[in-house]
XYZ file of N, CA and C in Angstrom:
768
model
N -159.368 -178.956 -31.500
C -158.935 -178.813 -30.110
C -160.018 -178.119 -29.288
N -160.291 -178.627 -28.086
C -161.306 -178.039 -27.221
C -160.676 -176.986 -26.316
N -161.265 -175.795 -26.289
C -160.783 -174.716 -25.443
C -161.739 -174.519 -24.264
N -161.190 -174.066 -23.138
C -162.052 -173.760 -22.005
C -162.910 -172.536 -22.303
N -162.288 -171.517 -22.932
C -163.026 -170.318 -23.325
C -162.682 -169.980 -24.765
N -163.694 -169.724 -25.539
C -163.476 -169.336 -26.933
C -164.423 -168.186 -27.277
N -163.833 -167.074 -27.680
C -164.606 -165.907 -28.094
C -164.349 -165.694 -29.574
N -165.397 -165.698 -30.347
C -165.272 -165.617 -31.802
C -165.926 -164.351 -32.337
N -165.119 -163.502 -32.950
C -165.598 -162.312 -33.669
C -166.581 -161.489 -32.834
N -166.213 -161.236 -31.575
C -167.099 -160.503 -30.666
C -167.153 -159.024 -31.017
N -168.366 -158.512 -31.176
C -168.576 -157.094 -31.467
C -169.606 -156.517 -30.499
N -169.305 -155.323 -29.985
C -170.255 -154.616 -29.123
C -170.076 -153.124 -29.319
N -171.182 -152.458 -29.657
C -171.159 -151.011 -29.889
C -172.197 -150.360 -28.982
N -171.795 -149.315 -28.286
C -172.715 -148.580 -27.420
C -173.088 -147.258 -28.086
N -174.325 -146.825 -27.882
C -174.786 -145.552 -28.446
C -174.821 -145.553 -29.953
N -175.135 -146.692 -30.528
C -175.099 -146.814 -31.999
C -176.035 -145.796 -32.659
N -175.520 -145.102 -33.659
C -176.307 -144.130 -34.398
C -176.397 -142.765 -33.749
N -175.669 -142.587 -32.632
C -175.667 -141.294 -31.952
C -174.271 -140.685 -32.010
N -174.157 -139.439 -31.538
C -172.852 -138.777 -31.531
C -171.908 -139.441 -30.523
N -172.477 -140.207 -29.591
C -171.665 -140.880 -28.572
C -171.352 -142.336 -28.933
N -171.547 -142.695 -30.188
C -171.314 -144.081 -30.609
C -169.869 -144.509 -30.286
N -169.764 -145.672 -29.654
C -168.446 -146.172 -29.249
C -168.378 -147.682 -29.459
N -167.428 -148.114 -30.275
C -167.211 -149.540 -30.489
C -166.307 -150.065 -29.390
N -166.879 -150.858 -28.476
C -166.138 -151.338 -27.311
C -165.420 -152.654 -27.590
N -166.019 -153.503 -28.415
C -165.381 -154.738 -28.865
C -165.442 -154.771 -30.380
N -164.279 -154.930 -31.000
C -164.189 -154.805 -32.452
C -163.693 -156.109 -33.074
N -164.636 -157.021 -33.315
C -164.303 -158.303 -33.947
C -163.205 -159.038 -33.163
N -163.362 -159.074 -31.853
C -162.347 -159.638 -30.966
C -162.404 -161.160 -30.932
N -161.233 -161.780 -31.060
C -161.109 -163.233 -30.971
C -160.128 -163.596 -29.858
N -160.519 -164.550 -29.022
C -159.670 -164.956 -27.907
C -159.973 -166.406 -27.535
N -158.921 -167.186 -27.322
C -159.098 -168.561 -26.849
C -158.202 -168.792 -25.635
N -158.755 -169.500 -24.652
C -158.004 -169.899 -23.470
C -158.096 -171.406 -23.315
N -156.949 -172.037 -23.120
C -156.933 -173.466 -22.860
C -157.207 -173.719 -21.378
N -157.641 -174.931 -21.011
C -157.909 -175.235 -19.608
C -156.699 -174.940 -18.726
N -156.922 -174.215 -17.640
C -155.852 -173.929 -16.691
C -155.015 -172.711 -17.013
N -155.249 -172.058 -18.139
C -154.485 -170.846 -18.456
C -154.857 -169.705 -17.517
N -153.867 -168.902 -17.155
C -154.054 -167.712 -16.325
C -153.556 -166.534 -17.145
N -154.481 -165.776 -17.723
C -154.147 -164.697 -18.650
C -154.377 -163.343 -17.999
N -153.342 -162.513 -17.990
C -153.482 -161.146 -17.488
C -153.836 -160.223 -18.656
N -154.689 -159.227 -18.363
C -155.238 -158.358 -19.406
C -154.857 -156.905 -19.119
N -154.146 -156.297 -20.061
C -153.743 -154.893 -19.972
C -154.499 -154.062 -20.993
N -154.511 -152.749 -20.770
C -155.136 -151.847 -21.730
C -155.503 -150.539 -21.052
N -155.500 -149.468 -21.799
C -155.852 -148.162 -21.247
C -157.358 -148.098 -21.004
N -157.805 -147.046 -20.316
C -159.243 -146.855 -20.108
C -159.945 -146.749 -21.458
N -161.045 -147.482 -21.596
C -161.790 -147.457 -22.847
C -161.295 -148.441 -23.889
N -160.325 -149.283 -23.514
C -159.770 -150.236 -24.489
C -160.666 -151.458 -24.690
N -161.619 -151.688 -23.769
C -162.546 -152.815 -23.921
C -162.403 -153.896 -22.865
N -161.565 -153.673 -21.864
C -161.309 -154.710 -20.858
C -162.576 -155.086 -20.086
N -163.207 -154.098 -19.482
C -164.413 -154.381 -18.697
C -165.566 -154.829 -19.581
N -165.630 -154.284 -20.788
C -166.670 -154.713 -21.724
C -166.507 -156.189 -22.059
N -165.265 -156.625 -22.228
C -164.991 -158.034 -22.480
C -165.499 -158.890 -21.328
N -165.190 -158.482 -20.094
C -165.640 -159.236 -18.922
C -167.164 -159.246 -18.816
N -167.790 -158.097 -19.099
C -169.253 -158.028 -19.038
C -169.905 -158.916 -20.088
N -169.283 -158.996 -21.258
C -169.809 -159.864 -22.318
C -169.707 -161.335 -21.918
N -168.562 -161.715 -21.335
C -168.373 -163.101 -20.897
C -169.350 -163.448 -19.778
N -169.556 -162.504 -18.848
C -170.430 -162.740 -17.696
C -171.907 -162.717 -18.063
N -172.230 -162.090 -19.191
C -173.627 -162.012 -19.603
C -174.333 -160.769 -19.101
N -173.559 -159.750 -18.682
C -174.153 -158.483 -18.250
C -174.953 -157.865 -19.389
N -174.472 -158.060 -20.600
C -175.215 -157.702 -21.809
C -174.876 -158.725 -22.888
N -175.670 -158.747 -23.943
C -175.416 -159.651 -25.056
C -174.571 -158.955 -26.114
N -173.782 -159.732 -26.842
C -172.996 -159.203 -27.952
C -173.908 -158.755 -29.082
N -173.444 -157.783 -29.864
C -174.154 -157.414 -31.088
C -173.987 -158.520 -32.121
N -172.794 -159.106 -32.132
C -172.529 -160.250 -33.012
C -171.335 -161.004 -32.446
N -171.168 -162.238 -32.887
C -170.092 -163.072 -32.385
C -170.615 -164.158 -31.456
N -169.718 -164.995 -30.970
C -170.111 -166.123 -30.118
C -169.154 -166.266 -28.943
N -169.672 -166.818 -27.846
C -168.870 -167.124 -26.669
C -169.135 -168.579 -26.284
N -168.065 -169.365 -26.208
C -168.184 -170.768 -25.823
C -167.375 -171.015 -24.551
N -167.990 -171.704 -23.598
C -167.331 -172.046 -22.339
C -167.280 -173.558 -22.228
N -166.061 -174.097 -22.269
C -165.863 -175.542 -22.193
C -166.678 -176.271 -23.264
N -166.722 -175.668 -24.454
C -167.421 -176.272 -25.583
C -168.898 -175.941 -25.671
N -169.461 -175.333 -24.620
C -170.886 -174.994 -24.606
C -171.075 -173.558 -25.066
N -171.995 -173.357 -26.013
C -172.297 -172.015 -26.503
C -173.146 -171.281 -25.467
N -172.560 -170.239 -24.843
C -173.277 -169.479 -23.818
C -173.633 -168.071 -24.298
N -173.526 -167.840 -25.591
C -173.719 -166.505 -26.168
C -175.018 -165.850 -25.694
N -176.094 -166.639 -25.597
C -177.396 -166.080 -25.229
C -177.885 -166.574 -23.867
N -176.989 -167.159 -23.097
C -177.353 -167.657 -21.770
C -177.492 -166.486 -20.795
N -178.546 -166.456 -19.967
C -178.727 -165.356 -19.011
C -177.571 -165.277 -18.010
N -177.344 -164.089 -17.491
C -176.232 -163.844 -16.585
C -176.275 -164.749 -15.358
N -177.460 -164.943 -14.746
C -177.530 -165.728 -13.514
C -177.181 -167.189 -13.745
N -177.434 -167.683 -14.955
C -177.069 -169.068 -15.266
C -175.566 -169.182 -15.541
N -174.984 -168.179 -16.146
C -173.533 -168.188 -16.372
C -172.781 -168.146 -15.043
N -173.378 -167.462 -14.047
C -172.717 -167.286 -12.745
C -172.464 -168.617 -12.037
N -173.163 -169.670 -12.422
C -172.923 -170.980 -11.809
C -171.566 -171.552 -12.217
N -171.063 -171.108 -13.346
C -169.792 -171.622 -13.858
C -168.700 -170.564 -13.965
N -169.075 -169.293 -13.761
C -168.118 -168.193 -13.886
C -168.073 -167.419 -12.579
N -166.886 -167.342 -11.971
C -166.702 -166.516 -10.777
C -166.138 -165.174 -11.183
N -166.519 -164.111 -10.468
C -166.021 -162.782 -10.826
C -165.787 -161.937 -9.582
N -164.643 -161.279 -9.540
C -164.311 -160.327 -8.471
C -164.111 -158.953 -9.084
N -164.588 -157.934 -8.366
C -164.524 -156.565 -8.846
C -163.503 -155.749 -8.054
N -163.206 -154.564 -8.542
C -162.290 -153.658 -7.846
C -162.879 -153.231 -6.502
N -164.169 -152.984 -6.472
C -164.845 -152.557 -5.252
C -165.066 -153.758 -4.335
N -164.422 -153.807 -3.160
C -164.579 -154.944 -2.258
C -166.007 -155.145 -1.760
N -166.879 -154.112 -1.906
C -168.268 -154.241 -1.466
C -169.100 -155.079 -2.429
N -168.643 -155.189 -3.664
C -169.391 -155.972 -4.640
C -169.151 -157.466 -4.419
N -170.180 -158.226 -4.644
C -170.024 -159.682 -4.564
C -170.350 -160.265 -3.206
N -170.620 -159.419 -2.203
C -170.996 -159.908 -0.877
C -172.259 -159.201 -0.397
N -172.886 -159.776 0.612
C -174.017 -159.131 1.290
C -173.482 -158.565 2.602
N -173.229 -157.254 2.693
C -172.572 -156.659 3.864
C -173.291 -156.910 5.183
N -174.614 -157.055 5.137
C -175.371 -157.230 6.375
C -175.352 -158.668 6.891
N -174.858 -159.609 6.070
C -174.757 -161.005 6.482
C -173.365 -161.296 7.018
N -173.253 -162.329 7.846
C -171.956 -162.708 8.408
C -171.104 -163.403 7.352
N -169.845 -163.627 7.690
C -168.943 -164.337 6.787
C -169.509 -165.708 6.437
N -169.921 -166.465 7.460
C -170.404 -167.825 7.192
C -171.703 -167.806 6.400
N -172.546 -166.799 6.626
C -173.790 -166.697 5.856
C -173.509 -166.377 4.391
N -172.540 -165.508 4.134
C -172.157 -165.200 2.752
C -171.598 -166.438 2.053
N -170.748 -167.194 2.759
C -170.169 -168.406 2.174
C -171.256 -169.448 1.913
N -172.207 -169.547 2.846
C -173.309 -170.486 2.668
C -174.174 -170.098 1.474
N -174.384 -168.799 1.319
C -175.173 -168.310 0.187
C -174.491 -168.649 -1.133
N -173.169 -168.487 -1.173
C -172.403 -168.815 -2.376
C -172.526 -170.300 -2.687
N -172.436 -171.138 -1.657
C -172.559 -172.593 -1.854
C -173.935 -172.968 -2.365
N -174.967 -172.341 -1.817
C -176.342 -172.683 -2.207
C -176.606 -172.330 -3.664
N -176.007 -171.222 -4.125
C -176.182 -170.832 -5.531
C -175.480 -171.811 -6.458
N -174.274 -172.206 -6.083
C -173.488 -173.106 -6.933
C -174.104 -174.502 -6.974
N -174.564 -174.967 -5.802
C -175.084 -176.337 -5.698
C -176.580 -176.409 -5.960
N -177.200 -175.228 -6.198
C -178.641 -175.145 -6.456
C -179.441 -175.710 -5.287
N -178.936 -175.523 -4.065
C -179.643 -175.968 -2.867
C -180.170 -174.755 -2.125
N -180.964 -174.994 -1.086
C -181.521 -173.874 -0.338
C -180.480 -173.296 0.605
N -180.710 -172.056 1.012
C -179.778 -171.362 1.909
C -179.635 -172.104 3.235
N -180.740 -172.608 3.798
C -180.696 -173.278 5.100
C -179.898 -174.571 5.032
N -179.995 -175.294 3.925
C -179.255 -176.544 3.778
C -177.749 -176.303 3.779
N -177.337 -175.148 3.270
C -175.907 -174.872 3.144
C -175.272 -174.446 4.466
N -176.090 -174.279 5.513
C -175.563 -173.822 6.792
C -175.456 -174.953 7.813
N -175.164 -176.151 7.381
C -174.997 -177.280 8.281
C -173.672 -177.247 9.021
N -173.532 -178.102 10.027
C -172.325 -178.138 10.850
C -171.091 -178.471 10.012
N -171.220 -179.428 9.091
C -170.086 -179.820 8.260
C -169.641 -178.664 7.364
N -170.614 -177.914 6.882
C -170.276 -176.774 6.023
C -169.537 -175.701 6.820
N -170.008 -175.457 8.052
C -169.331 -174.465 8.900
C -167.879 -174.870 9.148
N -167.638 -176.134 9.397
C -166.275 -176.615 9.635
C -165.428 -176.484 8.374
N -166.054 -176.762 7.232
C -165.354 -176.620 5.955
C -164.978 -175.162 5.711
N -165.918 -174.238 5.983
C -165.628 -172.815 5.816
C -164.456 -172.407 6.703
N -164.464 -172.884 7.939
C -163.404 -172.558 8.885
C -162.046 -173.030 8.373
N -161.993 -174.249 7.856
C -160.738 -174.810 7.349
C -160.231 -174.011 6.154
N -161.145 -173.637 5.281
C -160.740 -172.882 4.094
C -160.244 -171.485 4.471
N -160.928 -170.819 5.386
C -160.517 -169.480 5.821
C -159.173 -169.510 6.533
N -158.911 -170.592 7.242
C -157.670 -170.719 7.997
C -156.450 -170.721 7.090
N -156.625 -171.193 5.846
C -155.515 -171.251 4.887
C -154.934 -169.867 4.602
N -155.735 -168.823 4.770
C -155.337 -167.488 4.333
C -154.503 -166.732 5.361
N -154.474 -167.218 6.592
C -153.666 -166.562 7.610
C -154.106 -165.156 7.950
N -155.414 -164.893 7.887
C -155.932 -163.555 8.189
C -156.882 -163.572 9.388
N -156.920 -164.685 10.111
C -157.747 -164.857 11.309
C -159.247 -164.769 11.014
N -159.622 -164.931 9.753
C -161.042 -164.859 9.395
C -161.824 -166.053 9.922
N -161.137 -167.185 10.149
C -161.826 -168.371 10.669
C -162.385 -168.140 12.067
N -161.838 -167.151 12.771
C -162.328 -166.822 14.114
C -163.315 -165.654 14.097
N -163.685 -165.225 12.898
C -164.623 -164.096 12.765
C -165.820 -164.466 11.894
N -166.149 -165.738 11.861
C -167.205 -166.212 10.962
C -168.579 -165.628 11.286
N -168.776 -165.154 12.533
C -170.052 -164.554 12.929
C -170.057 -163.039 12.709
N -168.946 -162.509 12.182
C -168.840 -161.061 11.933
C -169.517 -160.693 10.617
N -170.257 -159.596 10.630
C -170.876 -159.121 9.390
C -169.787 -158.662 8.422
N -169.954 -159.016 7.167
C -168.934 -158.710 6.157
C -168.720 -157.211 6.012
N -169.780 -156.418 6.230
C -169.663 -154.966 6.119
C -168.722 -154.353 7.138
N -168.382 -155.098 8.187
C -167.485 -154.597 9.225
C -166.031 -154.975 8.968
N -165.769 -155.741 7.930
C -164.407 -156.166 7.617
C -163.658 -155.083 6.855
N -162.336 -155.183 6.841
C -161.520 -154.285 6.022
C -161.679 -154.657 4.550
N -161.220 -153.775 3.674
C -161.336 -154.045 2.245
C -160.646 -155.337 1.836
N -159.446 -155.558 2.364
C -158.702 -156.766 2.027
C -159.384 -158.016 2.530
N -159.893 -157.971 3.765
C -160.594 -159.126 4.323
C -161.854 -159.431 3.516
N -162.564 -158.370 3.143
C -163.790 -158.561 2.374
C -163.488 -159.156 1.007
N -162.377 -158.720 0.399
C -162.015 -159.239 -0.913
C -161.641 -160.718 -0.838
N -160.997 -161.113 0.248
C -160.644 -162.521 0.431
C -161.903 -163.367 0.611
N -162.879 -162.851 1.356
C -164.148 -163.564 1.507
C -164.831 -163.714 0.149
N -164.820 -162.639 -0.641
C -165.423 -162.687 -1.978
C -164.706 -163.701 -2.860
N -163.380 -163.745 -2.759
C -162.597 -164.709 -3.529
C -162.966 -166.135 -3.141
N -163.098 -166.381 -1.855
C -163.477 -167.720 -1.405
C -164.894 -168.058 -1.849
N -165.797 -167.079 -1.796
C -167.170 -167.301 -2.259
C -167.197 -167.720 -3.733
N -166.301 -167.138 -4.513
C -166.265 -167.411 -5.958
C -165.627 -168.755 -6.288
N -164.890 -169.326 -5.308
C -164.119 -170.540 -5.621
C -164.395 -171.716 -4.679
N -165.321 -171.561 -3.710
C -165.664 -172.677 -2.822
C -166.056 -173.897 -3.643
N -166.899 -173.648 -4.637
C -167.165 -174.638 -5.673
C -166.410 -174.115 -6.895
N -165.224 -174.697 -7.191
C -164.361 -174.111 -8.231
C -165.103 -173.869 -9.541
N -165.074 -172.633 -10.044
C -165.759 -172.320 -11.296
C -164.963 -172.823 -12.502
N -165.623 -172.889 -13.627
C -164.902 -173.225 -14.860
C -163.983 -172.073 -15.249
N -164.443 -170.850 -14.966
C -163.700 -169.656 -15.365
C -163.772 -168.633 -14.240
N -162.633 -167.986 -13.950
C -162.569 -166.943 -12.928
C -162.161 -165.628 -13.582
N -162.955 -164.578 -13.346
C -162.681 -163.246 -13.887
C -162.305 -162.323 -12.740
N -161.093 -161.778 -12.793
C -160.595 -160.879 -11.756
C -160.489 -159.473 -12.350
N -161.426 -158.613 -11.965
C -161.538 -157.280 -12.565
C -160.853 -156.248 -11.673
N -159.510 -156.168 -11.768
C -158.714 -155.251 -10.943
C -159.038 -155.429 -9.456
N -159.086 -156.670 -9.014
C -159.615 -156.964 -7.680
C -158.701 -156.536 -6.532
N -157.466 -156.092 -6.835
C -156.587 -155.601 -5.766
C -156.316 -154.096 -5.879
N -156.893 -153.444 -6.875
C -156.559 -152.039 -7.162
C -156.970 -151.079 -6.047
N -158.018 -151.398 -5.295
C -158.504 -150.487 -4.258
C -157.847 -150.733 -2.902
N -156.912 -151.674 -2.837
C -156.284 -152.048 -1.571
C -154.911 -151.397 -1.427
N -154.445 -151.232 -0.184
C -153.100 -150.712 0.028
C -152.088 -151.753 -0.449
N -150.853 -151.341 -0.794
C -149.878 -152.259 -1.405
C -149.644 -153.553 -0.638
N -149.528 -153.481 0.684
C -149.266 -154.693 1.472
C -150.448 -155.650 1.406
N -151.660 -155.122 1.558
C -152.863 -155.954 1.507
C -153.075 -156.506 0.102
N -152.815 -155.661 -0.915
C -152.954 -156.101 -2.301
C -152.028 -157.281 -2.586
N -150.804 -157.201 -2.076
C -149.857 -158.303 -2.270
C -150.334 -159.582 -1.618
N -150.887 -159.462 -0.408
C -151.407 -160.620 0.315
C -152.576 -161.254 -0.441
N -153.508 -160.421 -0.889
C -154.665 -160.922 -1.626
C -154.233 -161.572 -2.943
N -153.215 -160.984 -3.592
C -152.723 -161.545 -4.853
C -152.084 -162.911 -4.626
N -151.331 -163.052 -3.534
C -150.721 -164.347 -3.203
C -151.802 -165.399 -2.949
N -152.847 -165.007 -2.229
C -153.956 -165.930 -1.953
C -154.652 -166.314 -3.254
N -154.843 -165.323 -4.117
C -155.490 -165.578 -5.414
C -154.708 -166.607 -6.227
N -153.410 -166.395 -6.361
C -152.572 -167.310 -7.144
C -152.571 -168.709 -6.534
N -152.601 -168.776 -5.203
C -152.642 -170.069 -4.534
C -153.904 -170.837 -4.849
N -155.041 -170.144 -4.843
C -156.321 -170.795 -5.151
C -156.375 -171.225 -6.613
N -155.930 -170.342 -7.501
C -155.938 -170.666 -8.935
C -155.062 -171.887 -9.215
N -153.875 -171.934 -8.597
C -152.977 -173.084 -8.776
C -153.573 -174.360 -8.197
N -154.160 -174.227 -7.035
C -154.697 -175.399 -6.331
C -155.776 -176.106 -7.146
N -156.665 -175.329 -7.756
C -157.782 -175.916 -8.498
C -157.590 -175.868 -10.018
N -156.449 -175.318 -10.448
C -156.174 -175.164 -11.885
C -157.340 -174.466 -12.595
N -157.735 -173.326 -12.034
C -158.876 -172.592 -12.582
C -158.428 -171.731 -13.760
N -159.118 -171.854 -14.859
C -158.865 -170.981 -16.006
C -159.245 -169.560 -15.596
N -158.313 -168.608 -15.785
C -158.485 -167.279 -15.186
C -158.111 -166.157 -16.147
N -158.904 -165.090 -16.111
C -158.587 -163.827 -16.786
C -158.507 -162.749 -15.716
N -157.430 -161.962 -15.717
C -157.268 -160.923 -14.709
C -156.911 -159.579 -15.338
N -157.772 -158.588 -15.137
C -157.490 -157.227 -15.588
C -156.597 -156.536 -14.563
N -155.556 -155.862 -15.045
C -154.691 -155.080 -14.174
C -154.136 -153.897 -14.959
N -153.827 -152.807 -14.249
C -153.141 -151.673 -14.870
C -151.652 -151.707 -14.559
N -151.252 -152.673 -13.738
C -149.861 -152.798 -13.319
C -149.106 -153.686 -14.311
N -148.293 -153.067 -15.153
C -147.608 -153.824 -16.206
C -146.658 -154.869 -15.636
N -145.950 -154.517 -14.561
C -145.018 -155.468 -13.952
C -145.773 -156.682 -13.411
N -146.893 -156.436 -12.753
C -147.726 -157.515 -12.231
C -148.254 -158.386 -13.369
N -148.634 -157.745 -14.467
C -149.169 -158.491 -15.612
C -148.128 -159.434 -16.193
N -146.862 -158.985 -16.246
C -145.798 -159.804 -16.824
C -145.361 -160.938 -15.893
N -145.547 -160.743 -14.588
C -145.072 -161.727 -13.613
C -146.141 -162.731 -13.192
N -147.405 -162.413 -13.433
C -148.512 -163.243 -12.956
C -149.075 -164.098 -14.082
N -149.420 -165.339 -13.733
C -150.087 -166.198 -14.695
C -149.172 -166.765 -15.762
N -149.762 -167.110 -16.902
C -149.053 -167.830 -17.957
C -148.997 -167.065 -19.279
N -149.755 -165.959 -19.370
C -149.871 -165.275 -20.662
C -150.423 -163.873 -20.426
N -150.070 -162.937 -21.299
C -150.551 -161.559 -21.173
C -151.092 -161.076 -22.512
N -152.264 -160.470 -22.484
C -152.800 -159.833 -23.689
C -152.996 -158.349 -23.405
N -152.901 -157.536 -24.459
C -153.113 -156.099 -24.327
C -154.191 -155.672 -25.315
N -155.207 -154.991 -24.787
C -156.319 -154.540 -25.616
C -156.153 -153.079 -26.005
N -156.676 -152.748 -27.171
C -156.702 -151.371 -27.641
C -157.863 -151.222 -28.606
N -158.744 -150.287 -28.332
C -159.895 -150.006 -29.206
C -160.726 -151.257 -29.480
N -160.900 -152.072 -28.452
C -161.778 -153.229 -28.572
C -161.212 -154.421 -29.302
N -159.905 -154.440 -29.482
C -159.274 -155.592 -30.147
C -157.991 -155.956 -29.407
N -157.512 -157.159 -29.621
C -156.278 -157.598 -28.972
C -155.099 -157.121 -29.805
N -154.326 -156.218 -29.220
C -153.199 -155.619 -29.923
C -151.942 -156.479 -29.787
N -151.740 -157.037 -28.574
C -150.579 -157.880 -28.303
C -151.031 -159.122 -27.547
N -150.398 -160.253 -27.842
C -150.697 -161.523 -27.165
C -149.364 -162.213 -26.907
N -148.969 -162.264 -25.637
C -147.615 -162.715 -25.286
C -147.657 -163.961 -24.401
N -147.017 -165.030 -24.856
C -146.957 -166.248 -24.058
C -145.845 -166.127 -23.010
N -145.681 -167.184 -22.223
C -144.728 -167.157 -21.116
C -143.303 -166.888 -21.585
N -142.902 -167.516 -22.681
C -141.542 -167.345 -23.194
C -141.273 -165.895 -23.590
N -142.223 -165.300 -24.293
C -142.048 -163.930 -24.738
C -142.069 -162.955 -23.560
N -142.892 -163.229 -22.570
C -142.973 -162.340 -21.409
C -141.660 -162.280 -20.641
N -140.962 -163.413 -20.580
C -139.695 -163.456 -19.837
C -138.657 -162.515 -20.442
N -138.793 -162.234 -21.722
C -137.834 -161.380 -22.408
C -138.152 -159.893 -22.262
N -139.319 -159.582 -21.669
C -139.791 -158.208 -21.642
C -139.579 -157.520 -20.294
N -139.285 -156.238 -20.363
C -139.352 -155.357 -19.196
C -140.568 -154.454 -19.419
N -140.927 -153.692 -18.409
C -142.053 -152.770 -18.552
C -141.785 -151.755 -19.661
N -140.553 -151.257 -19.735
C -140.210 -150.283 -20.780
C -140.330 -150.889 -22.177
N -139.854 -152.128 -22.318
C -139.957 -152.794 -23.622
C -141.409 -153.067 -23.994
N -142.220 -153.379 -22.985
C -143.643 -153.611 -23.233
C -144.319 -152.333 -23.715
N -143.959 -151.205 -23.101
C -144.517 -149.920 -23.559
C -144.114 -149.633 -25.001
N -142.872 -149.929 -25.341
C -142.400 -149.714 -26.719
C -143.179 -150.597 -27.692
N -143.399 -151.851 -27.305
C -144.169 -152.764 -28.141
C -145.589 -152.239 -28.372
N -146.178 -151.725 -27.310
C -147.550 -151.207 -27.370
C -147.636 -150.042 -28.348
N -146.692 -149.107 -28.252
C -146.684 -147.938 -29.124
C -146.486 -148.337 -30.582
N -145.535 -149.240 -30.827
C -145.242 -149.664 -32.203
C -146.402 -150.453 -32.798
N -147.108 -151.212 -31.962
C -148.236 -152.024 -32.466
C -149.437 -151.154 -32.824
N -149.516 -149.957 -32.229
C -150.629 -149.063 -32.524
C -150.497 -148.396 -33.884
N -149.283 -148.333 -34.376
C -149.027 -147.627 -35.647
C -149.628 -148.379 -36.816
């Protein structure tokens, strides 16, 4: 069976041989089928961000393999992986050029994905396309395309970053607590927009969250990490049977 994402026996240790030695990924195995939306839970230091960094190519694994849509990307440089992997961070400032306008940021994202020059991506048809896509979000961003991204609110900036990551739909989307820095109302709006985009393009997605209720209600599957390994893996059927309290009980019992 072909998987969209397959991680085999992933290991990563930081500070090896020192008093600060820390095993961040401990023989971790994970497979995602095309179109799966998996939420990722875990305490600080459980390996969530390390997993995302390994997939993105921020660093190489000590051992193990990573396959994306059947292609071995274990040793592929980060900038080449970025053509097929979209990623959003908790900090709304990441992923955009604050000094550039909304349309310039979107054009830059298109040029990277399509391997074309920046000037080519700023044509009239592209501007109209950007406007149509921004209009879907109901945040009046289509009328602010000449505004520098650094002047936008956190929620607006995160929506621009989300659109930049999905204008050319990626094979895989990584959401690294992308609503955690936003106020509850804005976070809810951004989450609704995120789910709409993922559904529309059937993008295979991994989303880190600390919100257990959100993890159980979002996507198709939930995994929980602990000490660099997957402690719990819950499909849609199992998630429906769980409350946050029951999930906490499962987590505690699985650690024993």
